[in-house]
Steps between C-alpha positions, in 0.01 A plus 500: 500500500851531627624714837778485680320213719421268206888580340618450883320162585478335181097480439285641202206692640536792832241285664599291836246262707675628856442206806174443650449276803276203411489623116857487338540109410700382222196497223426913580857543519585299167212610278569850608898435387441309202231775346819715521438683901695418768334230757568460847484213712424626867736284762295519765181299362657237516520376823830302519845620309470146326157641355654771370784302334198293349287797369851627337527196312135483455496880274833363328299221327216791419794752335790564407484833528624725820306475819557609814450428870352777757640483904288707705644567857278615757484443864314194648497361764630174372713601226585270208815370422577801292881354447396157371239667260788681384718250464251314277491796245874539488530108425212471252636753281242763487682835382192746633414557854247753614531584859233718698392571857840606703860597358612249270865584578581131736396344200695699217818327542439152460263569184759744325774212548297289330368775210191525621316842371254643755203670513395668801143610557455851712236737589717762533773742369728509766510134575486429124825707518662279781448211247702683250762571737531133639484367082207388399462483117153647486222651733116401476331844649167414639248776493236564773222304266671180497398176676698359815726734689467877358699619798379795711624823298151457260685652206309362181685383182478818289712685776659238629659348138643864363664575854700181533573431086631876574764411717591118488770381176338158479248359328133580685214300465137667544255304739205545636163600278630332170304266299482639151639683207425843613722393860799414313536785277404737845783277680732594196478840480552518888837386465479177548601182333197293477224343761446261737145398547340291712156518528438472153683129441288428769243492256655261244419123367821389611455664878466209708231670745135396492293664237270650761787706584574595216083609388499666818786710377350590150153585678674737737626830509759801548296499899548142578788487702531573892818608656580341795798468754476884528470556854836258522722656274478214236229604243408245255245566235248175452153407379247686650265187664385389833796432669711802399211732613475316822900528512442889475247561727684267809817779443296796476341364821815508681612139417838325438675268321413202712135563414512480156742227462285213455306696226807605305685172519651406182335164459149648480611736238674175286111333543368797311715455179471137526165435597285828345377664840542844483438533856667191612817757613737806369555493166717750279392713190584874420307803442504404103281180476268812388711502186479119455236358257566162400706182586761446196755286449859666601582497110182647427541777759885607423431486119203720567687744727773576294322470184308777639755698628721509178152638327458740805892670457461460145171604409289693754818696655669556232122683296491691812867619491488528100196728554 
C-alpha cells in the first residue's frame, strides 16, 4: 500500500507504532519496522540520554529497516535534558523523529541540519497547521478517542481527520481508534496518509509490557477508559481502575494537583506494565481496546491489516460501487 507517507519516508506499509512512555523499546520498535511499519523508540523511557543511545543501537541489531525515535515535551517540574536527548538522536543517525506535546519549532533546526524527517503528533487543526508552517515533514492528528493527551477541543477522529487532511499539504497520519483493517481504509478515505496506532501494538508478542496488561486490554472495552486531568486543563485519557476513579472524584471534589500527585506519579504507572497490577497506578490505553481481540506478533498484525484492507478497497467497496 503506497501514500504519500510510505513514498515520503521510505517504509512499505501506512502503519506507524507512534511513542509510548514505558512501551516503545527497541524489540516493539524493531519488529514493528522490520514487518514493514514504522517503529518508534520513545526517548523519554529511558531514563538517561546514554540509555537512549543504547536502546538505538539495541533496535539496529533487531533491523535494518527504518525506525524512529519519539520526543515528547511537556512541562514538569524537573524537566529532562531535552538537548542531550537530542543530541543523542542527531549523533546516532536516526533519520525519523516524532515530536508531540508543545511546538516542536526549538527543535526543528538542529534535526533538519542533520536530515532528520519529523513527525509531529497534534490534536488539533490549527496547531497541526503551526507545525506546517514551522516545517515539519508530516503531522500525526490525534482524535478525541485516542490514549494519552486528546487535548481539550473533544473533536473525535472522523471530524477531526477530514478537517485538517483538508487544509494541511503534508503527509497526515490518522491516530486515535485504529487497530484494524476497517481503520485504515476509514483513515484513507479521510485524506490521510496512513495510521499511527498505539493501543493496538500494545497488544503484541514483541510488546515488552506484562501479559496481564496486555489480557486486561483484550477483556476490555470501548467504556474502559477514564479521562482525567479535566478540571486542570490537561486531559489525559487512561485505564479506567482504582486509582484513576479516585483521581476523578478528588477534582470533582474541589481538589488540586498537589493531591493527586503521589497517585499519578510516573513510577507507579511503569510498576503496572512491568509488574501486572492494573491498579498499582495510571496506565494508558484508548477508547479502541474494544476493537482489540488477540495478542499477535507485529508481522502477524500488519500482514493481517493490510491484507485485509487491499480485500476491503478491492472487493467489498468496489461490489458496492459496481452495483
Amino acid at each position: 500500500m503506497r501514500t504519500r507517507f510510505t513514498e515520503a519516508f521510505g517504509v512499505r506499509h501506512p502503519i506507524v507504532q507512534g511513542g509510548m512512555q514505558w512501551v516503545g523499546r527497541a524489540e516493539l520498535a524493531a519488529a514493528v519496522s522490520e514487518a514493514g511499519g514504522l517503529g518508534m523508540i520513545t526517548a523519554l523511557t529511558q531514563p538517561t540520554p546514554a540509555d537512549l543511545a543504547r536502546e538505538i543501537e539495541r533496535a539496529r541489531a533487531l533491523t535494518s529497516r527504518p525506525f524512529g525515535v519519539n520526543l515528547t515535551i511537556l512541562p514538569a517540574i524537573t524537566p529532562p535534558p531535552y538537548d542531550e536527548y537530542r543530541q543523542v538522536i542527531v549523533d546516532s543517525g536516526v533519520t525519523i523523529v516524532e515530536t508531540a506535546g508543545s511546538n516542536p519549532e526549538p527543535h526543528m533546526a538542529m534535526f533538519k541540519a542533520h536530515g532528520i524527517k519529523i513527525i509531529h503528533k497534534c490534536t488539533s487543526v490549527r496547531h497541526a497547521l503551526k507545525a506546517e508552517a514551522v516545517g515539519v515533514d508530516a503531522v500525526s492528528i490525534d482524535g478525541f478517542e485516542c490514549a494519552g493527551h486528546p487535548g481539550e477541543d473533544d473533536v473525535p477522529g472522523l471530524v477531526l481527520i477530514p478537517a485538517a487532511t483538508a487544509r494541511l499539504s503534508v503527509p497526515v497520519l490518522a491516530s486515535g481508534g485504529f487497530a484494524d483493517a476497517r481503520g485504515l481504509v476509514a483513515a484513507l478515505a479521510l485524506g490521510a496518509d496512513g495510521v499511527n496506532m498505539g493501543s493496538r501494538f500494545m497488544c503484541t508478542v514483541e510488546s515488552p509490557i506484562h501479559d496481564k496488561v496486555k489480557q486486561a486490554i483484550v477483556d476490555g472495552d470501548e467504556r474502559g477508559t477514564q479521562l482525567i486531568f479535566r478540571q486542570l486543563r490537561n486531559t489525559a485519557r487512561v485505564a479506567g481502575n482504582e486509582v484513576s476513579r479516585s483521581v476523578v472524584e478528588i477534582l470533582e471534589g474541589g481538589g488540586t494537583f498537589p493531591d493527586i500527585a503521589p497517585l499519578v506519579a510516573g513510577v507507579r504507572g511503569r510498576r503496572v506494565f512491568e509488574d501486572g497490577d492494573l491498579d498499582a497506578g495510571i496506565w494508558t490505553v484508548g477508547m479502541v481496546q474494544g476493537l482489540i481481540h488477540d495478542v499477535p506478533t507485529c508481522a502477524e498484525l500488519i500482514e493481517r491489516i493490510v491484507a485485509e484492507a487491499t480485500d476491503l478497497i478491492s472487493q467489498r467497496l468496489a461490489a458496492a460501487v459496481a452495483s
